[in-house]
Amino acid sequence: MSEVYAARRTRLREYCNAGGSAAALVSRPANVRYLAGAAPHGAVLLLGKTEDLLLCPGSSADRPTQERPDEALRVQTLPGPGGGDPAVAAAGIADGQGADSLAVEEHHLTVARHKALGSVAPRLRLANLGSAVEQLRVVKDEEEISCLRIGAEIADQALGELLESILVGRTERHLALELERRLVDHGADGPAFPTAVGTGPNAGRPGHRPTDRRVEEGDFLSVCLGATYRGYRCEIGRTFVIGTAPADWQIELYDLVFAAQRAGRESLVPGAACRDVDRSARQVLDSAGYTEGLTALTGHGVGLEIDEDPQLSPAAMGKLDACVPVTVEPGVHLPGRGGVRIDDTLVVRPEADGGPELLTITTKELLAL
Amino acid sequence: MSEVYAARRTRLREYCNAGGSAAALVSRPANVRYLAGAAPHGAVLLLGKTEDLLLCPGSSADRPTQERPDEALRVQTLPGPGGGDPAVAAAGIADGQGADSLAVEEHHLTVARHKALGSVAPRLRLANLGSAVEQLRVVKDEEEISCLRIGAEIADQALGELLESILVGRTERHLALELERRLVDHGADGPAFPTAVGTGPNAGRPGHRPTDRRVEEGDFLSVCLGATYRGYRCEIGRTFVIGTAPADWQIELYDLVFAAQRAGRESLVPGAACRDVDRSARQVLDSAGYTEGLTALTGHGVGLEIDEDPQLSPAAMGKLDACVPVTVEPGVHLPGRGGVRIDDTLVVRPEADGGPELLTITTKELLAL
């Protein structure tokens, strides 16, 4: 693995040098982890003029991480508690190495930290690294995709087991907690995000947090969960009907969202514009008259964070590449009645390789439980 | 409650005006919630020259909060997805109201957002609000303390129920998940922080995350958990022995940490220097020869965040006031053998009111389970 991290750092270094900076300071935790193999709490990565260095605060020993940093990388822990901000120490080191410019993550560093960097190394020009590391992270290697695939299997297992149990009478909160327990049982580091469970009028509601409402006969039941595996986060969402016979409106709504989600999935090809993928899914709902209350996105990238680039939205710029994992998750919610959301994680693949690879394989038939 | 929020905003406004700023922009979520009663995802609070305003991003509708903002406060949701950064909109409004200076939270705003504020309102001088709101939050009112008290009761209940169950053979992860489920069952919004459970050599280890290690006879078992209730977060930590007869070294170590924790608790009086409270606890451990591997803090404030001012540490400045809730949580960990941590949440009270109020009342006798 060490070569992988070294190669990522080389790519970033080339990007920085091309922009006129001999050194870069990476502070956003997911970016630190991507480049260093681990992100101890509060650690920053200095791509220095003469050496790369992972700088950890003295307090990071209080919060050990499961991951080990790349062995090829020198790790320096600041002395004791109150040893100061590793970002400030990094600026001092960059200055001492003779760098005249340091590119920093202006979208992550606070104004206060930025000022402290300027104070400790006034000769150093602070440039903006922008979201260069986030852009490197968009296309995944097969090792990363393998972590997502295992996470998706874990989420499928947790969901499958829940569906075999008795659901009527249990609360949304209980179901969510049980799903999270099962994720961990099956080997997840933890949930990828807070598990969402909605019943009846809450089903399919964007951003719904589990309540004490109990599952009733005739309800829609929507769940959205994901596993974190070796830091990689995936997502699956399904909607079910409780009882033996779904109502006509439930079947119609389900079929519509299913059609929208399928249209989104089928448009995932290398080179497709992100806004066109969004439109494929969205126009199915639009043309059935559901224009109100749709969410801003019909999907998004996943990886070390659950919400990464690219965004699948009407205003999105850019195109999809092969080996980009994204969610496709359109939904409709009818206030007071409930709704449907269907959410998969897939990897964009060329048609010659079989087209989009579906990671979350739980059935999307309308199950009556 | 509305008067409470209005009074808090008045205090902050007076502070800003004294510093020469007619307007302030609060972006840190816990600070927004403190002043506005709720902090929808991404929302910022503008204390304007002519009017206060809670500005929410268009996407905040996707993530509803349980709390309702102060009704006396005008709430404005930016149009649609991609409606932009509420902080930038706030700067535009402050400028439009004729403010010449806007105090912002430089320790929270990123450099990128700060620049965007400067671009939208170039005439506006951006000053630094610093941690003014955090300082207002240190001393709690009785309503806030009441939320902490209920949260502590919930944590006590969850812990008490766990102690009545069979523990041998269960994994740290399972025990942690069960505690979190019980917190929610008893009415918590959720855990105040990730529940820590350590067994055997992991017991009492700072920052330990639950593993698949199972509880064995003769182990120390340490747990640290807390409930969030109406946004307020408390903390309790206890250490137990598994089996009928603790070993001598376990009893000695427990008695020592207990003595240190009691010394810390007893020094909680209004006017006490924070570093002196830390020293009272720390010197008990020091004088027994445990100087290595102690954590940087022996306690900290709690409230809308689990780790607030004041800090109880050797380098801490400042003194304790009445009605400040803090943890007292010294511990000792012996690598390879395990250790002890005892952690309570208490409220500083004058002696005339009975001295420090203990919120977490689970026994601190050494229980053999």
XYZ file of C-alpha atoms in Angstrom, chain B:
369
model
C -38.086 30.679 26.208
C -38.096 33.438 23.606
C -36.955 36.039 26.150
C -33.990 33.858 27.008
C -32.714 33.849 23.449
C -33.420 37.556 23.031
C -31.500 38.294 26.241
C -28.539 36.261 25.009
C -28.518 38.144 21.722
C -28.691 41.443 23.596
C -25.617 40.531 25.622
C -23.720 39.624 22.480
C -24.852 42.802 20.722
C -23.607 44.896 23.638
C -20.279 43.111 23.477
C -20.005 43.778 19.737
C -21.011 47.398 19.983
C -18.418 47.908 22.704
C -15.873 46.481 20.268
C -16.939 48.855 17.521
C -19.015 46.490 15.392
C -22.649 47.276 14.666
C -23.309 43.768 13.374
C -22.160 40.217 14.066
C -22.308 36.993 12.122
C -22.493 33.766 14.141
C -21.715 30.611 12.155
C -20.576 27.935 14.612
C -23.589 25.614 14.968
C -23.633 25.350 18.776
C -23.383 29.127 18.986
C -26.230 29.591 16.504
C -28.371 27.220 18.535
C -27.523 29.019 21.781
C -28.650 32.371 20.407
C -31.473 31.308 18.079
C -32.961 28.218 19.782
C -32.188 25.987 16.821
C -29.432 25.526 14.285
C -30.800 24.127 11.018
C -27.995 22.527 9.014
C -25.740 25.245 7.608
C -27.724 28.129 9.126
C -26.050 31.319 10.331
C -27.332 34.053 12.629
C -26.970 37.706 11.701
C -27.181 40.179 14.548
C -27.930 43.058 12.237
C -27.907 46.791 12.684
C -31.682 46.976 12.306
C -32.861 43.366 12.666
C -31.674 39.885 13.643
C -32.081 37.162 11.098
C -31.586 33.400 10.956
C -30.419 32.557 7.450
C -30.799 28.959 6.287
C -29.458 27.349 3.117
C -31.979 26.024 0.625
C -30.845 22.486 1.365
C -31.605 22.796 5.106
C -35.157 21.670 4.381
C -33.646 18.276 3.538
C -32.383 17.889 7.106
C -35.095 19.044 9.496
C -34.156 19.564 13.142
C -36.370 18.705 16.080
C -35.939 22.190 17.505
C -37.847 25.257 16.447
C -36.033 28.569 16.216
C -36.994 31.383 18.562
C -40.317 32.707 17.282
C -39.214 36.295 17.796
C -36.523 35.779 15.178
C -37.116 36.220 11.477
C -36.076 33.117 9.551
C -35.074 33.375 5.913
C -34.386 30.345 3.747
C -32.260 30.990 0.693
C -34.021 30.066 -2.528
C -33.647 26.515 -3.766
C -30.605 24.298 -3.884
C -27.453 26.128 -4.816
C -28.909 29.323 -3.315
C -25.481 30.007 -1.960
C -23.769 30.395 1.382
C -25.986 31.977 4.061
C -22.913 33.669 5.525
C -22.332 35.481 2.250
C -25.995 36.475 2.090
C -25.723 37.754 5.657
C -22.772 39.951 4.761
C -24.794 41.428 1.914
C -27.704 42.151 4.245
C -25.447 43.707 6.896
C -23.962 45.910 4.206
C -27.427 46.845 2.968
C -28.440 47.814 6.508
C -25.603 50.336 6.541
C -23.304 48.509 8.954
C -19.678 49.475 8.380
C -18.243 46.581 10.371
C -19.259 42.940 10.796
C -17.730 40.766 13.517
C -17.297 37.159 12.370
C -16.144 33.964 14.076
C -12.640 33.684 12.664
C -12.068 30.436 14.578
C -14.978 28.870 12.672
C -15.207 30.579 9.267
C -12.850 29.130 6.688
C -10.522 31.360 4.695
C -12.554 30.629 1.568
C -15.844 31.746 3.129
C -14.197 34.798 4.661
C -12.942 35.821 1.223
C -16.413 35.322 -0.248
C -17.836 37.643 2.435
C -15.248 40.246 1.539
C -16.123 39.971 -2.160
C -19.863 40.437 -1.734
C -19.511 43.419 0.595
C -16.140 45.068 -0.046
C -17.083 48.206 1.933
C -17.753 46.145 5.059
C -14.883 45.825 7.526
C -14.689 42.227 8.765
C -13.735 42.179 12.440
C -13.186 39.186 14.708
C -15.907 38.134 17.118
C -13.471 35.635 18.652
C -14.969 33.174 21.077
C -17.401 35.692 22.544
C -20.377 33.349 22.237
C -18.442 30.414 23.694
C -17.646 32.620 26.686
C -21.319 33.558 27.114
C -22.129 29.831 27.085
C -19.820 28.907 29.979
C -22.191 29.873 32.805
C -25.493 28.029 32.419
C -28.988 29.079 33.470
C -31.214 26.740 35.471
C -33.086 25.664 32.347
C -29.849 24.502 30.764
C -28.737 22.765 33.950
C -32.092 21.041 34.080
C -31.473 19.573 30.615
C -28.056 18.363 31.760
C -29.621 16.859 34.889
C -32.165 14.919 32.855
C -29.434 13.745 30.498
C -27.397 12.555 33.469
C -30.393 10.651 34.853
C -30.810 8.939 31.504
C -27.136 7.948 31.434
C -27.378 6.665 35.012
C -30.405 4.555 34.060
C -28.747 3.089 30.974
C -25.632 2.221 32.949
C -27.623 0.767 35.850
C -29.541 -1.563 33.560
C -26.367 -2.789 31.922
C -24.885 -3.684 35.291
C -27.837 -5.955 36.025
C -27.184 -8.054 32.925
C -24.662 -10.834 32.331
C -21.426 -9.252 31.127
C -18.874 -12.090 30.833
C -18.430 -13.200 27.235
C -19.885 -10.071 25.620
C -17.765 -7.827 23.397
C -16.882 -4.214 24.015
C -18.704 -3.251 20.825
C -21.887 -4.978 21.901
C -21.878 -3.405 25.323
C -21.334 0.035 23.788
C -24.170 -0.417 21.304
C -26.497 -1.672 24.028
C -25.734 1.338 26.186
C -26.497 3.654 23.275
C -29.765 1.874 22.595
C -30.752 2.240 26.238
C -29.924 5.953 26.199
C -32.354 6.425 23.336
C -34.939 4.157 24.978
C -34.917 6.394 28.029
C -35.509 9.530 26.011
C -32.113 10.827 24.946
C -31.834 12.605 21.600
C -28.861 10.296 21.164
C -25.450 9.598 22.680
C -23.516 12.736 23.636
C -20.364 11.178 22.122
C -19.304 7.703 20.968
C -19.702 5.383 23.955
C -16.402 3.970 25.198
C -16.172 0.464 26.651
C -12.798 -1.065 27.558
C -12.127 -4.499 29.047
C -8.993 -6.039 30.539
C -5.915 -4.303 29.144
C -8.146 -1.801 27.311
C -9.921 -0.647 30.490
C -9.279 2.967 31.367
C -7.238 3.569 28.223
C -7.715 7.170 27.055
C -9.457 7.397 23.689
C -10.063 3.651 23.479
C -12.648 2.644 20.869
C -14.704 -0.510 21.524
C -13.229 -3.658 19.975
C -14.363 -7.267 19.650
C -12.560 -8.253 22.860
C -14.899 -10.113 25.212
C -15.339 -9.498 28.923
C -13.400 -12.065 31.000
C -13.271 -12.986 34.664
C -10.804 -10.811 36.510
C -11.006 -7.916 34.022
C -11.337 -4.316 34.779
C -14.305 -3.004 32.764
C -14.448 0.741 32.076
C -17.375 2.499 30.443
C -17.842 6.138 29.511
C -21.121 7.338 28.099
C -23.401 10.333 27.995
C -26.835 11.385 26.850
C -27.811 14.350 24.740
C -31.054 15.828 26.017
C -32.529 18.856 24.220
C -29.086 19.454 22.822
C -27.243 19.347 26.156
C -24.529 16.756 26.614
C -23.364 15.155 29.863
C -20.810 12.465 30.637
C -20.311 9.642 33.128
C -17.482 7.144 33.410
C -17.135 4.192 35.761
C -14.778 1.258 36.183
C -15.824 -2.153 37.530
C -14.174 -5.473 38.254
C -15.517 -8.668 36.709
C -15.704 -11.644 39.070
C -16.115 -12.131 42.764
C -12.764 -10.961 44.103
C -10.788 -7.982 42.775
C -7.014 -8.469 42.898
C -5.026 -6.369 45.328
C -3.485 -4.252 42.549
C -6.964 -3.534 41.223
C -8.230 -2.391 44.600
C -5.160 -0.208 45.139
C -5.369 1.399 41.712
C -9.097 1.974 42.078
C -8.722 3.565 45.500
C -6.037 5.853 44.169
C -8.077 7.101 41.188
C -11.111 7.439 43.420
C -9.091 9.612 45.819
C -7.876 11.753 42.920
C -11.362 12.158 41.542
C -12.759 13.050 44.974
C -10.022 15.646 45.427
C -10.974 17.158 42.091
C -14.672 17.218 42.944
C -14.086 18.763 46.349
C -12.070 21.601 44.858
C -14.967 22.715 42.653
C -15.903 25.998 44.300
C -16.786 29.314 42.700
C -13.594 31.315 42.318
C -11.259 28.319 42.207
C -8.588 28.528 39.524
C -9.112 25.864 36.861
C -5.469 24.817 37.083
C -5.832 24.334 40.840
C -8.776 21.984 40.357
C -6.675 20.044 37.879
C -3.767 20.009 40.314
C -5.861 18.704 43.210
C -6.740 15.615 41.203
C -3.433 15.257 39.385
C -1.184 15.498 42.429
C -2.846 12.471 44.040
C -1.780 10.416 41.035
C 1.590 12.154 40.770
C 2.507 11.519 44.362
C 1.738 7.817 43.921
C 4.248 7.774 41.079
C 1.821 7.892 38.145
C 3.229 10.772 36.156
C 3.479 9.131 32.747
C 0.598 8.728 30.391
C -1.851 10.983 32.202
C -4.281 12.771 29.925
C -3.891 16.459 29.177
C -7.114 17.340 31.002
C -8.630 16.041 34.204
C -11.946 17.636 33.266
C -13.763 20.091 31.011
C -16.958 22.048 30.649
C -20.045 20.473 29.063
C -23.163 21.932 27.501
C -24.327 22.162 23.893
C -20.995 20.536 23.067
C -19.378 17.733 25.024
C -16.061 19.526 25.233
C -16.467 23.174 26.172
C -14.634 25.743 28.225
C -13.388 25.704 30.909
C -10.570 23.204 30.584
C -9.200 21.681 33.770
C -5.530 21.340 32.876
C -2.119 22.432 34.195
C -1.927 25.332 31.736
C -5.567 26.467 32.049
C -6.210 30.142 32.726
C -9.296 31.470 34.426
C -11.465 30.634 37.386
C -14.641 28.699 37.924
C -17.942 30.477 38.336
C -21.101 29.207 39.951
C -23.444 27.375 37.564
C -20.624 26.054 35.390
C -21.045 22.333 34.662
C -17.776 20.420 34.371
C -16.547 16.859 34.294
C -13.980 15.538 36.750
C -12.350 12.503 35.201
C -8.869 11.510 36.253
C -7.615 8.068 35.329
C -4.594 5.825 35.257
C -3.854 3.241 32.596
C -1.122 0.612 32.952
C -0.088 -0.613 29.488
C -0.860 -4.297 29.099
C -2.796 -4.515 32.358
C -5.629 -2.024 32.103
C -6.653 0.828 34.291
C -9.265 2.926 35.995
C -11.118 6.093 35.051
C -13.855 7.691 37.130
C -15.813 10.504 35.520
C -18.682 12.610 36.827
C -20.536 15.657 35.573
C -21.036 18.243 38.308
C -22.261 21.820 38.523
C -20.173 24.343 40.440
C -22.319 25.778 43.255
C -21.473 27.980 46.232
C -21.024 26.203 49.524
C -24.097 28.004 50.848
C -26.094 26.121 48.192
C -24.605 22.802 49.250
C -21.394 22.846 47.211
C -20.886 21.114 43.861
C -24.035 19.460 42.512
C -23.364 15.915 41.370
C -25.465 15.151 38.276
C -24.255 11.606 37.618
C -25.158 9.662 40.725
C -24.252 6.053 39.895
C -22.205 4.686 42.798
C -18.451 5.029 42.752
C -17.859 2.072 45.060
C -15.730 -0.571 43.372
C -18.391 -3.012 42.182
C -17.424 -6.613 41.473
C -19.858 -7.839 38.821
